[in-house]
């Protein structure tokens, strides 16, 4: 069964790692958000791609949700100590963004391959292969598409400033995906959607992680027109996000903080909404949106739980 996942960060990476355990992993393609990408101290960092790569390669710190297991931060601490002693120092030296020592190797290799003129899609696939991943990992686009957030104070923030530097505490009034209109899907993206029998939107932030992918021209249409069974998993469980600001962001933009709110966002795009057992009471409202509700235990506390959820989803849609 060919499965195509529309992937954000940690929630997506967890479910995709689960999928890779219960299906032929060569039939799995992940189309990953690059709206969070940022140039950090000269290196091209793709946080969602790295989260997916590290999970699929079984190298992640599952509890922390990002980065590599057994990581150290010697280079980062040295950098911070130099920044403290720097004369002047009003500029943003990005010392708030930690890059682990092992993680640095990923960014160095990605940067070098990009400097050699290779497109991000090819570079991402090369990295996936270097990590021993047999599934296909594609960025949504080779072109720069960046999520820009406007606060209720009218400030415009790039994603990492909002998320990491300011700990996603700002109240938001608007979210844009700059560069999306002029972008084209990376090589293989549309083909992967068209060739899939199942398209899955894992539990990810609908407006910060999934919407940037859908904003790349052609992607949403390919999903809408696809003959695949299309399913999303609610990232909202019991009225809250399991981590991150999805609950506050959805509410700020006027969405219901529930699987029903998630279902409304994806209306027309999906046939099935997977909701957590604690939200079972919302199933009739989801049916009223002309989607099939599937109630499962959706909390992935480890690789085994992720594999079980992946299998339950495939069984429910197959
Ligand atoms: P980020 O880019 O790393 O912040 O992550 P994503 O956008 O992919 O995912 C964040 C969302 O995924 C949050 O709203 C979480 O509630 C949700 N999430 C993370 N892990 C799980 C899980 O195990 N189960 C479910 N249902 N949702 C999850
Ligand atoms: Ca992300």
GROMACS .gro file of C-alpha atoms and ligand atoms in nm:
model
  347
    1UNK     CA    1   0.000   0.000   0.000
    2UNK     CA    2   0.150   0.333  -0.106
    3UNK     CA    3   0.114   0.595   0.168
    4UNK     CA    4   0.191   0.965   0.139
    5UNK     CA    5   0.213   1.173   0.458
    6UNK     CA    6   0.180   1.551   0.469
    7UNK     CA    7   0.428   1.604   0.748
    8UNK     CA    8   0.499   1.878   1.002
    9UNK     CA    9   0.727   1.825   1.299
   10UNK     CA   10   0.716   1.599   1.598
   11UNK     CA   11   0.357   1.468   1.577
   12UNK     CA   12   0.412   1.380   1.213
   13UNK     CA   13   0.754   1.233   1.266
   14UNK     CA   14   0.617   1.006   1.539
   15UNK     CA   15   0.335   0.871   1.326
   16UNK     CA   16   0.561   0.829   1.021
   17UNK     CA   17   0.813   0.637   1.231
   18UNK     CA   18   0.518   0.417   1.332
   19UNK     CA   19   0.407   0.373   0.971
   20UNK     CA   20   0.759   0.270   0.868
   21UNK     CA   21   0.736  -0.016   1.119
   22UNK     CA   22   0.405  -0.158   0.998
   23UNK     CA   23   0.419  -0.125   0.619
   24UNK     CA   24   0.676  -0.168   0.344
   25UNK     CA   25   0.876   0.142   0.423
   26UNK     CA   26   0.976   0.185   0.060
   27UNK     CA   27   0.610   0.262  -0.012
   28UNK     CA   28   0.606   0.554   0.234
   29UNK     CA   29   0.667   0.912   0.117
   30UNK     CA   30   0.672   1.210   0.350
   31UNK     CA   31   0.619   1.561   0.215
   32UNK     CA   32   0.764   1.785   0.482
   33UNK     CA   33   0.699   2.145   0.585
   34UNK     CA   34   0.988   2.386   0.528
   35UNK     CA   35   0.805   2.700   0.644
   36UNK     CA   36   1.005   2.683   0.970
   37UNK     CA   37   1.342   2.670   0.793
   38UNK     CA   38   1.587   2.934   0.906
   39UNK     CA   39   1.941   3.038   0.845
   40UNK     CA   40   2.101   2.987   1.186
   41UNK     CA   41   2.454   3.126   1.216
   42UNK     CA   42   2.517   3.061   0.848
   43UNK     CA   43   2.367   2.712   0.838
   44UNK     CA   44   2.044   2.613   0.664
   45UNK     CA   45   1.838   2.450   0.939
   46UNK     CA   46   1.523   2.257   0.838
   47UNK     CA   47   1.370   2.168   1.174
   48UNK     CA   48   1.075   1.964   1.049
   49UNK     CA   49   1.284   1.770   0.795
   50UNK     CA   50   1.540   1.691   1.064
   51UNK     CA   51   1.271   1.581   1.309
   52UNK     CA   52   1.138   1.342   1.044
   53UNK     CA   53   1.486   1.217   0.948
   54UNK     CA   54   1.589   1.156   1.309
   55UNK     CA   55   1.268   0.971   1.391
   56UNK     CA   56   1.277   0.755   1.078
   57UNK     CA   57   1.643   0.670   1.140
   58UNK     CA   58   1.554   0.581   1.500
   59UNK     CA   59   1.809   0.831   1.629
   60UNK     CA   60   1.579   1.072   1.804
   61UNK     CA   61   1.524   1.161   2.163
   62UNK     CA   62   1.159   1.050   2.170
   63UNK     CA   63   1.072   1.227   2.496
   64UNK     CA   64   1.224   1.564   2.402
   65UNK     CA   65   1.069   1.537   2.056
   66UNK     CA   66   1.348   1.705   1.865
   67UNK     CA   67   1.716   1.651   1.801
   68UNK     CA   68   1.934   1.347   1.834
   69UNK     CA   69   1.957   1.111   2.130
   70UNK     CA   70   2.284   1.125   2.326
   71UNK     CA   71   2.341   1.481   2.211
   72UNK     CA   72   2.597   1.719   2.358
   73UNK     CA   73   2.614   2.096   2.328
   74UNK     CA   74   2.985   2.176   2.363
   75UNK     CA   75   3.001   2.395   2.052
   76UNK     CA   76   2.682   2.575   2.150
   77UNK     CA   77   2.801   2.650   2.505
   78UNK     CA   78   3.134   2.774   2.373
   79UNK     CA   79   2.948   2.999   2.129
   80UNK     CA   80   2.732   3.138   2.409
   81UNK     CA   81   3.034   3.212   2.626
   82UNK     CA   82   3.201   3.400   2.339
   83UNK     CA   83   2.881   3.596   2.273
   84UNK     CA   84   2.874   3.705   2.639
   85UNK     CA   85   3.225   3.849   2.609
   86UNK     CA   86   3.163   4.015   2.274
   87UNK     CA   87   3.207   4.394   2.281
   88UNK     CA   88   2.902   4.592   2.168
   89UNK     CA   89   2.666   4.305   2.102
   90UNK     CA   90   2.326   4.453   2.025
   91UNK     CA   91   2.279   4.242   1.714
   92UNK     CA   92   2.083   3.920   1.726
   93UNK     CA   93   2.353   3.654   1.743
   94UNK     CA   94   2.095   3.372   1.750
   95UNK     CA   95   2.250   3.230   2.067
   96UNK     CA   96   1.893   3.143   2.171
   97UNK     CA   97   1.885   2.867   1.909
   98UNK     CA   98   2.075   2.561   2.034
   99UNK     CA   99   2.236   2.331   1.780
  100UNK     CA  100   2.375   2.010   1.924
  101UNK     CA  101   2.722   1.887   1.835
  102UNK     CA  102   2.594   1.580   1.650
  103UNK     CA  103   2.308   1.775   1.494
  104UNK     CA  104   2.564   2.022   1.353
  105UNK     CA  105   2.696   1.754   1.119
  106UNK     CA  106   2.353   1.734   0.952
  107UNK     CA  107   2.344   2.110   0.893
  108UNK     CA  108   2.703   2.119   0.771
  109UNK     CA  109   2.636   1.845   0.516
  110UNK     CA  110   2.306   1.999   0.404
  111UNK     CA  111   2.476   2.339   0.370
  112UNK     CA  112   2.764   2.199   0.169
  113UNK     CA  113   2.534   2.008  -0.068
  114UNK     CA  114   2.321   2.322  -0.118
  115UNK     CA  115   2.638   2.526  -0.180
  116UNK     CA  116   2.728   2.275  -0.451
  117UNK     CA  117   2.408   2.384  -0.624
  118UNK     CA  118   2.187   2.085  -0.552
  119UNK     CA  119   1.818   2.158  -0.488
  120UNK     CA  120   1.679   2.103  -0.138
  121UNK     CA  121   1.473   1.804  -0.254
  122UNK     CA  122   1.776   1.619  -0.384
  123UNK     CA  123   1.977   1.716  -0.075
  124UNK     CA  124   1.700   1.592   0.157
  125UNK     CA  125   1.678   1.259  -0.024
  126UNK     CA  126   2.057   1.225  -0.010
  127UNK     CA  127   2.052   1.291   0.365
  128UNK     CA  128   1.771   1.038   0.413
  129UNK     CA  129   1.978   0.776   0.232
  130UNK     CA  130   2.285   0.863   0.436
  131UNK     CA  131   2.073   0.806   0.747
  132UNK     CA  132   1.977   0.461   0.615
  133UNK     CA  133   1.614   0.559   0.558
  134UNK     CA  134   1.442   0.354   0.289
  135UNK     CA  135   1.132   0.572   0.271
  136UNK     CA  136   1.119   0.889   0.061
  137UNK     CA  137   1.155   1.223   0.241
  138UNK     CA  138   1.078   1.532   0.033
  139UNK     CA  139   1.061   1.898   0.126
  140UNK     CA  140   0.734   2.056   0.009
  141UNK     CA  141   0.937   2.282  -0.222
  142UNK     CA  142   1.295   2.361  -0.319
  143UNK     CA  143   1.197   2.728  -0.306
  144UNK     CA  144   1.204   2.936   0.012
  145UNK     CA  145   0.856   2.950   0.165
  146UNK     CA  146   0.859   3.100   0.514
  147UNK     CA  147   0.592   3.117   0.783
  148UNK     CA  148   0.566   3.474   0.912
  149UNK     CA  149   0.355   3.553   1.216
  150UNK     CA  150   0.197   3.886   1.304
  151UNK     CA  151   0.134   3.947   1.673
  152UNK     CA  152  -0.167   4.135   1.809
  153UNK     CA  153   0.085   4.417   1.875
  154UNK     CA  154   0.148   4.432   1.501
  155UNK     CA  155   0.500   4.287   1.511
  156UNK     CA  156   0.602   4.051   1.230
  157UNK     CA  157   0.808   3.754   1.346
  158UNK     CA  158   0.986   3.479   1.158
  159UNK     CA  159   0.890   3.134   1.283
  160UNK     CA  160   1.196   3.056   1.497
  161UNK     CA  161   1.186   3.397   1.666
  162UNK     CA  162   0.823   3.332   1.757
  163UNK     CA  163   0.870   2.969   1.853
  164UNK     CA  164   1.216   2.932   2.007
  165UNK     CA  165   1.333   3.281   2.103
  166UNK     CA  166   0.997   3.397   2.241
  167UNK     CA  167   0.866   3.051   2.343
  168UNK     CA  168   0.545   3.092   2.138
  169UNK     CA  169   0.397   3.323   2.401
  170UNK     CA  170   0.291   3.604   2.165
  171UNK     CA  171  -0.076   3.637   2.077
  172UNK     CA  172  -0.115   3.613   1.703
  173UNK     CA  173  -0.345   3.797   1.468
  174UNK     CA  174  -0.221   3.661   1.136
  175UNK     CA  175  -0.007   3.392   0.975
  176UNK     CA  176   0.139   3.415   0.625
  177UNK     CA  177   0.340   3.177   0.414
  178UNK     CA  178   0.570   3.416   0.230
  179UNK     CA  179   0.703   3.298  -0.102
  180UNK     CA  180   0.433   3.032  -0.132
  181UNK     CA  181   0.263   3.187  -0.436
  182UNK     CA  182   0.583   3.189  -0.640
  183UNK     CA  183   0.694   2.844  -0.523
  184UNK     CA  184   0.661   2.513  -0.701
  185UNK     CA  185   0.636   2.171  -0.537
  186UNK     CA  186   0.966   1.984  -0.509
  187UNK     CA  187   1.030   1.713  -0.765
  188UNK     CA  188   0.823   1.408  -0.676
  189UNK     CA  189   0.571   1.581  -0.447
  190UNK     CA  190   0.271   1.583  -0.680
  191UNK     CA  191   0.361   1.237  -0.814
  192UNK     CA  192   0.372   1.098  -0.459
  193UNK     CA  193   0.023   1.234  -0.384
  194UNK     CA  194  -0.117   1.111  -0.715
  195UNK     CA  195   0.037   0.766  -0.674
  196UNK     CA  196  -0.075   0.715  -0.313
  197UNK     CA  197  -0.351   0.483  -0.205
  198UNK     CA  198  -0.363   0.651   0.135
  199UNK     CA  199  -0.285   1.016   0.207
  200UNK     CA  200  -0.232   1.085   0.577
  201UNK     CA  201  -0.214   1.414   0.760
  202UNK     CA  202  -0.056   1.307   1.091
  203UNK     CA  203  -0.125   1.495   1.416
  204UNK     CA  204   0.045   1.824   1.344
  205UNK     CA  205  -0.031   2.188   1.387
  206UNK     CA  206  -0.289   2.257   1.111
  207UNK     CA  207  -0.193   2.623   1.063
  208UNK     CA  208   0.178   2.622   1.147
  209UNK     CA  209   0.288   2.288   1.003
  210UNK     CA  210   0.031   2.159   0.751
  211UNK     CA  211  -0.102   2.483   0.598
  212UNK     CA  212   0.239   2.592   0.460
  213UNK     CA  213   0.257   2.264   0.264
  214UNK     CA  214  -0.096   2.315   0.131
  215UNK     CA  215   0.000   2.672   0.033
  216UNK     CA  216   0.249   2.547  -0.226
  217UNK     CA  217   0.054   2.577  -0.553
  218UNK     CA  218  -0.075   2.242  -0.677
  219UNK     CA  219  -0.044   2.047  -0.351
  220UNK     CA  220  -0.392   2.105  -0.213
  221UNK     CA  221  -0.549   2.042  -0.554
  222UNK     CA  222  -0.358   1.716  -0.592
  223UNK     CA  223  -0.493   1.596  -0.256
  224UNK     CA  224  -0.847   1.712  -0.334
  225UNK     CA  225  -0.846   1.531  -0.668
  226UNK     CA  226  -0.669   1.221  -0.544
  227UNK     CA  227  -0.849   0.887  -0.555
  228UNK     CA  228  -0.667   0.787  -0.235
  229UNK     CA  229  -0.837   0.748   0.099
  230UNK     CA  230  -0.742   1.063   0.283
  231UNK     CA  231  -0.720   1.069   0.661
  232UNK     CA  232  -0.606   1.321   0.922
  233UNK     CA  233  -0.528   1.263   1.288
  234UNK     CA  234  -0.639   1.530   1.534
  235UNK     CA  235  -0.348   1.701   1.713
  236UNK     CA  236  -0.600   1.831   1.966
  237UNK     CA  237  -0.677   1.579   2.240
  238UNK     CA  238  -0.916   1.661   2.522
  239UNK     CA  239  -0.932   2.029   2.426
  240UNK     CA  240  -0.555   2.077   2.433
  241UNK     CA  241  -0.243   2.038   2.224
  242UNK     CA  242  -0.013   1.769   2.360
  243UNK     CA  243   0.276   2.007   2.309
  244UNK     CA  244   0.336   2.340   2.144
  245UNK     CA  245   0.093   2.623   2.080
  246UNK     CA  246  -0.162   2.453   1.849
  247UNK     CA  247  -0.447   2.508   2.096
  248UNK     CA  248  -0.379   2.880   2.144
  249UNK     CA  249  -0.307   2.940   1.776
  250UNK     CA  250  -0.628   2.768   1.663
  251UNK     CA  251  -0.832   2.962   1.914
  252UNK     CA  252  -0.665   3.295   1.820
  253UNK     CA  253  -0.761   3.236   1.457
  254UNK     CA  254  -1.121   3.162   1.550
  255UNK     CA  255  -1.116   2.783   1.525
  256UNK     CA  256  -1.273   2.541   1.772
  257UNK     CA  257  -1.004   2.379   1.988
  258UNK     CA  258  -1.138   2.028   1.934
  259UNK     CA  259  -1.128   1.752   1.671
  260UNK     CA  260  -1.435   1.921   1.522
  261UNK     CA  261  -1.239   2.244   1.471
  262UNK     CA  262  -0.962   2.039   1.309
  263UNK     CA  263  -1.217   1.860   1.089
  264UNK     CA  264  -1.361   2.194   0.971
  265UNK     CA  265  -1.012   2.314   0.872
  266UNK     CA  266  -0.959   2.001   0.663
  267UNK     CA  267  -1.310   1.986   0.517
  268UNK     CA  268  -1.302   1.893   0.149
  269UNK     CA  269  -0.950   1.761   0.185
  270UNK     CA  270  -1.003   1.445   0.390
  271UNK     CA  271  -1.246   1.154   0.409
  272UNK     CA  272  -1.156   1.028   0.757
  273UNK     CA  273  -1.073   1.207   1.081
  274UNK     CA  274  -0.899   1.006   1.351
  275UNK     CA  275  -0.982   1.140   1.695
  276UNK     CA  276  -0.867   1.029   2.036
  277UNK     CA  277  -1.083   0.804   2.254
  278UNK     CA  278  -1.118   1.086   2.510
  279UNK     CA  279  -1.294   1.290   2.239
  280UNK     CA  280  -1.537   1.019   2.134
  281UNK     CA  281  -1.836   1.246   2.206
  282UNK     CA  282  -1.735   1.462   1.907
  283UNK     CA  283  -1.780   1.178   1.657
  284UNK     CA  284  -2.138   1.275   1.552
  285UNK     CA  285  -2.030   1.635   1.481
  286UNK     CA  286  -1.753   1.503   1.258
  287UNK     CA  287  -1.998   1.280   1.073
  288UNK     CA  288  -2.215   1.586   1.019
  289UNK     CA  289  -1.919   1.736   0.829
  290UNK     CA  290  -1.939   1.440   0.589
  291UNK     CA  291  -1.629   1.274   0.721
  292UNK     CA  292  -1.589   0.935   0.880
  293UNK     CA  293  -1.478   0.963   1.243
  294UNK     CA  294  -1.242   0.690   1.359
  295UNK     CA  295  -1.188   0.676   1.735
  296UNK     CA  296  -0.846   0.544   1.846
  297UNK     CA  297  -0.585   0.588   2.116
  298UNK     CA  298  -0.376   0.853   1.945
  299UNK     CA  299  -0.109   0.934   2.205
  300UNK     CA  300   0.230   0.814   2.088
  301UNK     CA  301   0.444   0.788   2.399
  302UNK     CA  302   0.705   0.572   2.226
  303UNK     CA  303   0.785   0.387   1.902
  304UNK     CA  304   0.562   0.090   1.989
  305UNK     CA  305   0.260   0.311   2.055
  306UNK     CA  306   0.328   0.496   1.729
  307UNK     CA  307   0.344   0.167   1.537
  308UNK     CA  308   0.019   0.052   1.696
  309UNK     CA  309  -0.157   0.376   1.602
  310UNK     CA  310  -0.019   0.355   1.247
  311UNK     CA  311  -0.148   0.000   1.212
  312UNK     CA  312  -0.489   0.090   1.357
  313UNK     CA  313  -0.518   0.376   1.107
  314UNK     CA  314  -0.419   0.162   0.809
  315UNK     CA  315  -0.663  -0.110   0.920
  316UNK     CA  316  -0.941   0.146   0.956
  317UNK     CA  317  -0.892   0.301   0.612
  318UNK     CA  318  -0.793  -0.006   0.409
  319LIG     P1  319   0.624   2.079   1.554
  319LIG     O1  320   0.644   2.132   1.416
  319LIG     O2  321   0.738   1.992   1.600
  319LIG     O3  322   0.580   2.177   1.657
  319LIG     O4  323   0.508   1.973   1.549
  319LIG     P2  324   0.382   1.938   1.465
  319LIG     O5  325   0.313   2.054   1.407
  319LIG     O6  326   0.408   1.821   1.377
  319LIG     O7  327   0.298   1.878   1.582
  319LIG     C1  328   0.254   1.949   1.692
  319LIG     C2  329   0.117   1.896   1.725
  319LIG     O8  330   0.117   1.755   1.724
  319LIG     C3  331   0.073   1.940   1.862
  319LIG     O9  332  -0.050   2.005   1.847
  319LIG     C4  333   0.055   1.811   1.941
  319LIG    O10  334  -0.063   1.816   2.016
  319LIG     C5  335   0.044   1.707   1.834
  319LIG     N1  336   0.101   1.580   1.875
  319LIG     C6  337   0.231   1.554   1.907
  319LIG     N2  338   0.245   1.426   1.943
  319LIG     C7  339   0.121   1.369   1.936
  319LIG     C8  340   0.068   1.239   1.964
  319LIG    O11  341   0.138   1.148   2.006
  319LIG     N3  342  -0.067   1.221   1.941
  319LIG     C9  343  -0.149   1.320   1.897
  319LIG     N4  344  -0.280   1.295   1.877
  319LIG     N5  345  -0.103   1.445   1.873
  319LIG    C10  346   0.030   1.468   1.892
  320LIG    CA1  347   0.735   2.261   1.273
   0.00000   0.00000   0.00000
